[in-house]
mmCIF file of C-alpha atoms in Angstrom:
data_model
loop_
_atom_site.group_PDB
_atom_site.id
_atom_site.type_symbol
_atom_site.label_atom_id
_atom_site.label_comp_id
_atom_site.label_asym_id
_atom_site.label_seq_id
_atom_site.Cartn_x
_atom_site.Cartn_y
_atom_site.Cartn_z
ATOM 1 C CA MET L 1 89.651 -52.192 -21.213
ATOM 2 C CA GLY L 2 87.438 -51.308 -24.172
ATOM 3 C CA ASP L 3 89.229 -53.825 -26.392
ATOM 4 C CA TYR L 4 88.523 -56.536 -23.780
ATOM 5 C CA VAL L 5 84.831 -55.856 -23.172
ATOM 6 C CA TYR L 6 83.745 -55.510 -26.797
ATOM 7 C CA PRO L 7 84.866 -58.959 -28.027
ATOM 8 C CA SER L 8 83.236 -60.560 -24.990
ATOM 9 C CA LEU L 9 79.935 -58.802 -25.688
ATOM 10 C CA LYS L 10 80.176 -59.645 -29.382
ATOM 11 C CA SER L 11 80.792 -63.295 -28.551
ATOM 12 C CA ARG L 12 77.820 -63.393 -26.201
ATOM 13 C CA ILE L 13 75.496 -61.864 -28.790
ATOM 14 C CA LYS L 14 76.691 -64.404 -31.356
ATOM 15 C CA THR L 15 75.980 -67.229 -28.928
ATOM 16 C CA GLU L 16 72.676 -66.011 -27.518
ATOM 17 C CA TYR L 17 70.826 -64.380 -30.439
ATOM 18 C CA LYS L 18 69.228 -67.679 -31.431
ATOM 19 C CA ILE L 19 67.896 -68.110 -27.876
ATOM 20 C CA TYR L 20 66.113 -64.738 -28.011
ATOM 21 C CA LEU L 21 64.636 -65.398 -31.450
ATOM 22 C CA LEU L 22 63.369 -68.846 -30.493
ATOM 23 C CA ALA L 23 61.967 -67.557 -27.210
ATOM 24 C CA LEU L 24 59.993 -64.902 -29.090
ATOM 25 C CA LEU L 25 58.645 -67.470 -31.559
ATOM 26 C CA PHE L 26 57.730 -69.923 -28.806
ATOM 27 C CA ILE L 27 55.916 -67.237 -26.802
ATOM 28 C CA ALA L 28 53.932 -66.154 -29.865
ATOM 29 C CA ALA L 29 53.018 -69.755 -30.696
ATOM 30 C CA ALA L 30 52.028 -70.636 -27.127
ATOM 31 C CA ASP L 31 49.989 -67.471 -26.692
ATOM 32 C CA SER L 32 48.124 -68.095 -29.936
ATOM 33 C CA ILE L 33 47.134 -71.578 -28.719
ATOM 34 C CA GLY L 34 45.968 -70.315 -25.317
ATOM 35 C CA GLN L 35 44.497 -72.550 -22.626
ATOM 36 C CA ILE L 36 43.170 -75.985 -23.500
ATOM 37 C CA GLN L 37 40.644 -77.455 -21.069
ATOM 38 C CA ILE L 38 40.024 -81.196 -21.143
ATOM 39 C CA PRO L 39 37.038 -82.424 -19.051
ATOM 40 C CA LEU L 40 37.905 -85.373 -16.814
ATOM 41 C CA GLY L 41 35.240 -86.702 -14.475
ATOM 42 C CA PRO L 42 34.043 -83.939 -12.172
ATOM 43 C CA GLY L 43 37.074 -81.752 -12.915
ATOM 44 C CA LYS L 44 39.295 -81.000 -15.864
ATOM 45 C CA PHE L 45 42.847 -80.992 -17.159
ATOM 46 C CA ILE L 46 44.063 -77.508 -18.069
ATOM 47 C CA LEU L 47 47.039 -76.960 -20.371
ATOM 48 C CA PHE L 48 48.569 -73.487 -20.041
ATOM 49 C CA PRO L 49 50.766 -71.665 -22.596
ATOM 50 C CA ILE L 50 53.878 -72.285 -20.463
ATOM 51 C CA PHE L 51 53.375 -76.006 -21.125
ATOM 52 C CA TYR L 52 53.623 -75.538 -24.904
ATOM 53 C CA SER L 53 56.632 -73.235 -24.554
ATOM 54 C CA LEU L 54 58.530 -75.793 -22.482
ATOM 55 C CA ILE L 55 57.720 -78.581 -24.933
ATOM 56 C CA LEU L 56 58.934 -76.465 -27.865
ATOM 57 C CA GLY L 57 62.104 -75.631 -25.954
ATOM 58 C CA ILE L 58 62.816 -79.310 -25.286
ATOM 59 C CA LEU L 59 62.199 -80.249 -28.917
ATOM 60 C CA SER L 60 64.618 -77.564 -30.113
ATOM 61 C CA GLY L 61 67.422 -78.798 -27.841
ATOM 62 C CA PRO L 62 70.606 -80.685 -28.761
ATOM 63 C CA GLN L 63 69.070 -84.040 -27.782
ATOM 64 C CA VAL L 64 66.188 -83.778 -30.285
ATOM 65 C CA THR L 65 66.149 -81.461 -33.302
ATOM 66 C CA LYS L 66 69.483 -79.764 -32.459
ATOM 67 C CA ILE L 67 68.225 -76.325 -33.462
ATOM 68 C CA ILE L 68 70.243 -75.014 -30.535
ATOM 69 C CA GLY L 69 73.509 -76.504 -29.313
ATOM 70 C CA SER L 70 75.154 -77.150 -25.985
ATOM 71 C CA ARG L 71 76.662 -73.646 -25.868
ATOM 72 C CA GLN L 72 73.229 -72.038 -26.173
ATOM 73 C CA VAL L 73 71.811 -74.404 -23.533
ATOM 74 C CA LYS L 74 74.540 -73.404 -21.084
ATOM 75 C CA ALA L 75 73.983 -69.719 -21.833
ATOM 76 C CA ALA L 76 70.205 -70.058 -21.474
ATOM 77 C CA SER L 77 70.500 -71.593 -17.998
ATOM 78 C CA LYS L 78 72.072 -68.355 -16.745
ATOM 79 C CA LEU L 79 69.424 -66.225 -18.462
ATOM 80 C CA VAL L 80 66.548 -67.823 -16.548
ATOM 81 C CA ILE L 81 67.049 -65.702 -13.453
ATOM 82 C CA VAL L 82 67.287 -62.559 -15.610
ATOM 83 C CA ALA L 83 64.040 -63.404 -17.373
ATOM 84 C CA ILE L 84 62.059 -63.930 -14.176
ATOM 85 C CA CYS L 85 63.351 -60.827 -12.353
ATOM 86 C CA PRO L 86 60.418 -58.646 -13.555
ATOM 87 C CA PHE L 87 58.000 -61.277 -12.287
ATOM 88 C CA ILE L 88 59.748 -61.384 -8.896
ATOM 89 C CA ALA L 89 59.414 -57.593 -8.673
ATOM 90 C CA LYS L 90 55.722 -57.904 -9.545
ATOM 91 C CA LEU L 91 55.258 -60.418 -6.709
ATOM 92 C CA GLY L 92 56.780 -57.963 -4.259
ATOM 93 C CA ILE L 93 54.550 -55.117 -5.456
ATOM 94 C CA ASN L 94 51.431 -57.288 -5.220
ATOM 95 C CA ALA L 95 52.400 -58.457 -1.760
ATOM 96 C CA GLY L 96 52.878 -54.912 -0.538
ATOM 97 C CA ALA L 97 49.514 -53.905 -1.949
ATOM 98 C CA SER L 98 47.802 -56.867 -0.261
ATOM 99 C CA LEU L 99 48.979 -56.426 3.334
ATOM 100 C CA GLU L 100 45.397 -56.024 4.541
ATOM 101 C CA VAL L 101 44.519 -59.384 3.026
ATOM 102 C CA VAL L 102 47.485 -60.969 4.765
ATOM 103 C CA LEU L 103 46.597 -59.484 8.158
ATOM 104 C CA SER L 104 42.930 -60.409 7.900
ATOM 105 C CA ALA L 105 43.462 -63.933 6.596
ATOM 106 C CA GLY L 106 43.856 -65.481 10.029
ATOM 107 C CA PRO L 107 46.206 -68.182 11.325
ATOM 108 C CA ALA L 108 44.931 -70.991 9.068
ATOM 109 C CA LEU L 109 46.254 -69.408 5.884
ATOM 110 C CA ILE L 110 49.538 -68.414 7.498
ATOM 111 C CA LEU L 111 50.251 -71.709 9.248
ATOM 112 C CA GLN L 112 49.526 -73.775 6.137
ATOM 113 C CA GLU L 113 52.989 -72.871 4.877
ATOM 114 C CA PHE L 114 54.389 -75.339 7.426
ATOM 115 C CA GLY L 115 52.943 -78.064 5.209
ATOM 116 C CA ASN L 116 55.807 -77.426 2.798
ATOM 117 C CA LEU L 117 58.236 -78.706 5.414
ATOM 118 C CA GLY L 118 56.413 -82.038 5.502
ATOM 119 C CA THR L 119 57.011 -82.586 1.793
ATOM 120 C CA ILE L 120 60.762 -82.220 2.364
ATOM 121 C CA LEU L 121 60.716 -85.246 4.680
ATOM 122 C CA LEU L 122 59.287 -87.341 1.840
ATOM 123 C CA ALA L 123 61.057 -85.789 -1.142
ATOM 124 C CA MET L 124 64.649 -85.707 0.154
ATOM 125 C CA PRO L 125 65.006 -89.492 0.751
ATOM 126 C CA LEU L 126 63.433 -90.196 -2.660
ATOM 127 C CA ALA L 127 65.801 -87.766 -4.392
ATOM 128 C CA LEU L 128 68.839 -89.397 -2.769
ATOM 129 C CA LEU L 129 67.623 -92.873 -3.686
ATOM 130 C CA LEU L 130 67.283 -91.695 -7.295
ATOM 131 C CA GLY L 131 70.957 -90.720 -7.267
ATOM 132 C CA LEU L 132 70.824 -86.951 -6.784
ATOM 133 C CA LYS L 133 73.551 -85.376 -4.669
ATOM 134 C CA ARG L 134 73.561 -81.657 -3.800
ATOM 135 C CA GLU L 135 70.928 -81.220 -6.518
ATOM 136 C CA SER L 136 68.485 -82.738 -4.024
ATOM 137 C CA VAL L 137 68.685 -79.639 -1.793
ATOM 138 C CA GLY L 138 67.566 -77.350 -4.606
ATOM 139 C CA ALA L 139 65.008 -79.847 -5.869
ATOM 140 C CA THR L 140 63.229 -80.647 -2.598
ATOM 141 C CA HIS L 141 63.284 -77.485 -0.472
ATOM 142 C CA SER L 142 60.017 -76.256 -2.029
ATOM 143 C CA ILE L 143 57.798 -76.650 -5.089
ATOM 144 C CA ASN L 144 60.389 -74.461 -6.849
ATOM 145 C CA ARG L 145 58.547 -71.681 -8.565
ATOM 146 C CA GLU L 146 59.984 -68.298 -9.599
ATOM 147 C CA SER L 147 60.833 -66.886 -6.160
ATOM 148 C CA ASN L 148 62.450 -70.122 -4.996
ATOM 149 C CA LEU L 149 64.508 -70.452 -8.151
ATOM 150 C CA ALA L 150 65.718 -66.884 -7.675
ATOM 151 C CA LEU L 151 66.548 -67.567 -4.019
ATOM 152 C CA ILE L 152 68.552 -70.727 -4.715
ATOM 153 C CA THR L 153 70.408 -69.029 -7.573
ATOM 154 C CA ASP L 154 71.298 -66.121 -5.286
ATOM 155 C CA MET L 155 72.419 -68.355 -2.411
ATOM 156 C CA TYR L 156 74.391 -70.990 -4.315
ATOM 157 C CA GLY L 157 75.077 -69.458 -7.744
ATOM 158 C CA PRO L 158 73.623 -70.203 -11.215
ATOM 159 C CA ASP L 159 76.154 -72.983 -11.964
ATOM 160 C CA SER L 160 75.701 -74.806 -8.660
ATOM 161 C CA PRO L 161 74.196 -78.302 -8.291
ATOM 162 C CA GLU L 162 71.514 -76.774 -6.074
ATOM 163 C CA ALA L 163 70.489 -74.385 -8.856
ATOM 164 C CA ARG L 164 70.322 -77.265 -11.356
ATOM 165 C CA GLY L 165 68.050 -79.190 -9.019
ATOM 166 C CA SER L 166 65.794 -76.189 -8.488
ATOM 167 C CA LEU L 167 65.592 -75.429 -12.220
ATOM 168 C CA SER L 168 64.786 -79.064 -13.012
ATOM 169 C CA ILE L 169 61.802 -79.089 -10.661
ATOM 170 C CA TYR L 170 60.745 -75.665 -11.964
ATOM 171 C CA ILE L 171 60.542 -77.094 -15.486
ATOM 172 C CA VAL L 172 58.878 -80.347 -14.448
ATOM 173 C CA GLY L 173 56.388 -78.407 -12.326
ATOM 174 C CA GLY L 174 55.464 -76.185 -15.251
ATOM 175 C CA MET L 175 54.905 -79.154 -17.539
ATOM 176 C CA VAL L 176 53.580 -81.956 -15.349
ATOM 177 C CA GLY L 177 52.724 -80.236 -12.066
ATOM 178 C CA THR L 178 50.043 -78.003 -13.537
ATOM 179 C CA ILE L 179 48.182 -80.922 -15.097
ATOM 180 C CA TYR L 180 48.624 -83.079 -12.000
ATOM 181 C CA PHE L 181 47.460 -80.329 -9.647
ATOM 182 C CA GLY L 182 44.167 -79.843 -11.460
ATOM 183 C CA PHE L 183 43.539 -83.573 -11.557
ATOM 184 C CA MET L 184 44.558 -84.166 -7.921
ATOM 185 C CA VAL L 185 42.199 -81.531 -6.524
ATOM 186 C CA SER L 186 39.331 -83.090 -8.504
ATOM 187 C CA VAL L 187 39.999 -86.512 -7.000
ATOM 188 C CA ILE L 188 40.280 -85.150 -3.454
ATOM 189 C CA ALA L 189 37.114 -83.094 -3.858
ATOM 190 C CA VAL L 190 35.160 -86.186 -4.921
ATOM 191 C CA LEU L 191 36.254 -87.999 -1.750
ATOM 192 C CA GLY L 192 34.475 -85.346 0.316
ATOM 193 C CA ILE L 193 37.107 -85.328 3.077
ATOM 194 C CA PHE L 194 37.790 -81.581 3.069
ATOM 195 C CA HIS L 195 35.547 -78.546 2.880
ATOM 196 C CA PRO L 196 35.637 -76.742 -0.492
ATOM 197 C CA TYR L 197 37.013 -73.650 1.236
ATOM 198 C CA ALA L 198 39.922 -75.678 2.595
ATOM 199 C CA LEU L 199 40.642 -76.969 -0.898
ATOM 200 C CA GLY L 200 40.574 -73.393 -2.182
ATOM 201 C CA MET L 201 43.091 -72.358 0.474
ATOM 202 C CA ALA L 202 45.296 -75.338 -0.391
ATOM 203 C CA SER L 203 45.340 -74.267 -4.052
ATOM 204 C CA GLY L 204 47.487 -71.225 -3.277
ATOM 205 C CA VAL L 205 50.918 -72.818 -2.982
ATOM 206 C CA GLY L 206 53.005 -70.062 -4.540
ATOM 207 C CA ALA L 207 52.516 -71.080 -8.181
ATOM 208 C CA GLY L 208 50.006 -69.030 -10.151
ATOM 209 C CA ILE L 209 49.443 -71.579 -12.923
ATOM 210 C CA MET L 210 48.911 -74.400 -10.424
ATOM 211 C CA MET L 211 46.451 -72.276 -8.457
ATOM 212 C CA ALA L 212 44.557 -71.435 -11.650
ATOM 213 C CA SER L 213 44.403 -75.094 -12.640
ATOM 214 C CA ALA L 214 43.119 -76.192 -9.227
ATOM 215 C CA THR L 215 40.539 -73.411 -8.800
ATOM 216 C CA ALA L 216 39.174 -73.996 -12.309
ATOM 217 C CA SER L 217 38.507 -77.637 -11.416
ATOM 218 C CA LEU L 218 36.980 -76.672 -8.062
ATOM 219 C CA ALA L 219 34.721 -74.115 -9.762
ATOM 220 C CA GLU L 220 33.348 -76.874 -11.978
ATOM 221 C CA ILE L 221 32.666 -79.120 -8.981
ATOM 222 C CA TYR L 222 31.298 -76.386 -6.660
ATOM 223 C CA PRO L 223 29.830 -73.700 -8.963
ATOM 224 C CA ALA L 224 27.844 -72.081 -6.129
ATOM 225 C CA MET L 225 31.064 -71.508 -4.158
ATOM 226 C CA ALA L 226 33.286 -70.537 -7.087
ATOM 227 C CA ASP L 227 33.746 -66.896 -6.002
ATOM 228 C CA GLN L 228 34.593 -67.783 -2.401
ATOM 229 C CA ILE L 229 37.013 -70.516 -3.478
ATOM 230 C CA SER L 230 38.759 -68.123 -5.864
ATOM 231 C CA ALA L 231 39.065 -65.441 -3.174
ATOM 232 C CA LEU L 232 40.555 -67.861 -0.634
ATOM 233 C CA ALA L 233 42.942 -69.273 -3.224
ATOM 234 C CA SER L 234 44.134 -65.771 -4.144
ATOM 235 C CA ALA L 235 44.661 -64.818 -0.491
ATOM 236 C CA SER L 236 46.547 -68.067 0.087
ATOM 237 C CA GLU L 237 48.663 -67.465 -2.995
ATOM 238 C CA THR L 238 49.566 -63.972 -1.778
ATOM 239 C CA ILE L 239 50.545 -65.213 1.662
ATOM 240 C CA SER L 240 52.555 -68.104 0.222
ATOM 241 C CA GLY L 241 54.519 -65.581 -1.808
ATOM 242 C CA ILE L 242 55.295 -63.526 1.295
ATOM 243 C CA ASP L 243 55.935 -65.875 4.198
ATOM 244 C CA GLY L 244 56.945 -68.788 1.963
ATOM 245 C CA ILE L 245 60.288 -67.200 1.089
ATOM 246 C CA TYR L 246 61.114 -66.647 4.763
ATOM 247 C CA MET L 247 59.965 -70.160 5.625
ATOM 248 C CA THR L 248 62.343 -71.434 2.956
ATOM 249 C CA ILE L 249 65.312 -69.361 4.113
ATOM 250 C CA PHE L 250 65.039 -70.049 7.842
ATOM 251 C CA LEU L 251 63.485 -73.540 7.907
ATOM 252 C CA GLY L 252 63.243 -75.234 4.498
ATOM 253 C CA ILE L 253 66.840 -74.991 3.280
ATOM 254 C CA PRO L 254 68.404 -75.651 6.731
ATOM 255 C CA LEU L 255 66.186 -78.729 7.055
ATOM 256 C CA CYS L 256 67.248 -79.939 3.598
ATOM 257 C CA ASN L 257 70.921 -79.471 4.430
ATOM 258 C CA PHE L 258 70.466 -81.300 7.745
ATOM 259 C CA LEU L 259 68.695 -84.241 6.103
ATOM 260 C CA TYR L 260 71.295 -84.344 3.339
ATOM 261 C CA ARG L 261 74.140 -84.646 5.847
ATOM 262 C CA LYS L 262 72.327 -87.399 7.751
ATOM 263 C CA LEU L 263 70.832 -89.415 4.889
ATOM 264 C CA GLU L 264 73.212 -89.053 1.938
ATOM 265 C CA PRO L 265 75.968 -91.355 3.295
ATOM 266 C CA LYS L 266 73.471 -94.241 3.521
ATOM 267 C CA LEU L 267 70.941 -93.578 0.777
ATOM 268 C CA GLY L 268 73.574 -92.224 -1.587
ATOM 269 C CA ARG L 269 75.524 -95.472 -1.222
ATOM 270 C CA ILE L 270 72.422 -97.466 -2.174
ATOM 271 C CA ALA L 271 71.940 -95.330 -5.294
ATOM 272 C CA ASP L 272 75.620 -95.653 -6.239
ATOM 273 C CA GLN L 273 75.501 -99.435 -5.845
ATOM 274 C CA ARG L 274 72.434 -99.592 -8.079
ATOM 275 C CA VAL L 275 74.196 -97.544 -10.764
ATOM 276 C CA GLU L 276 77.308 -99.719 -10.547
ATOM 277 C CA LYS L 277 75.206 -102.883 -10.793
ATOM 278 C CA ARG L 278 73.390 -101.544 -13.845
ATOM 279 C CA ALA L 279 76.670 -100.544 -15.498
ATOM 280 C CA LYS L 280 78.141 -103.967 -14.777
ATOM 281 C CA GLY L 281 75.089 -105.656 -16.264
ATOM 282 C CA LYS L 282 75.428 -103.645 -19.473
ATOM 283 C CA GLY L 283 79.117 -104.522 -19.623
ATOM 284 C CA ASP L 284 78.402 -108.238 -19.285
ATOM 285 C CA ARG L 285 75.787 -108.120 -22.067
ATOM 286 C CA SER L 286 78.190 -106.362 -24.399
#
């Protein structure tokens, strides 16, 4: 038994050591840069350190600079869930310490989580039309932050199509979603349709960096209400982290699976035909 385990561990260390070294360098570089705030109209774009880390990771991959190869990429995909486990534990501790906030928040903050189900109705057909298969379930069941990525990995496994879809949206959300969220809330605030408190509540969607980006823009637009907006956003974020996971388990994922069974035979065929047509066109040109 000892002869079997040791070579396996040695092989893993040989494969993964570069991942750990690069991760440490990327974290140090991103942390030294810090936040970058770019004024835009009444609000602002905010670039967080996670954005720089993701960009550096992409640039080091086998499709760009080839600092790391395909073996390291495959190994790193399984390490994601290990890396975020401490953060998941922190979410649970914070939630337990904030039960009074949850109980006193009222029905508006709790019921807002149903809004996530509405996004599934829009996102699932689009994902199927783009050619995704089972990846669409992982990609569209939520905004896919740490707790959702951990849930999908636990339910379907780290090598599953669902986990790949969830991880893809996790990465895109960290890079593009944060910038978009801060800009979107600025545009909506200017329209004057919703009360600033409602916008603060809507900022807490279960993603800390997105909440920070949105509340920073709102604080610039409504400086007199900045403290109240921040408090409502924090309460909403806490509740989203608690009831959001149960909403996903009992409603979000079952709804995604139901829509996939109903829509994939039709929409998937359209996507396949488009791919075949494109491939045929390239063949004719060659």
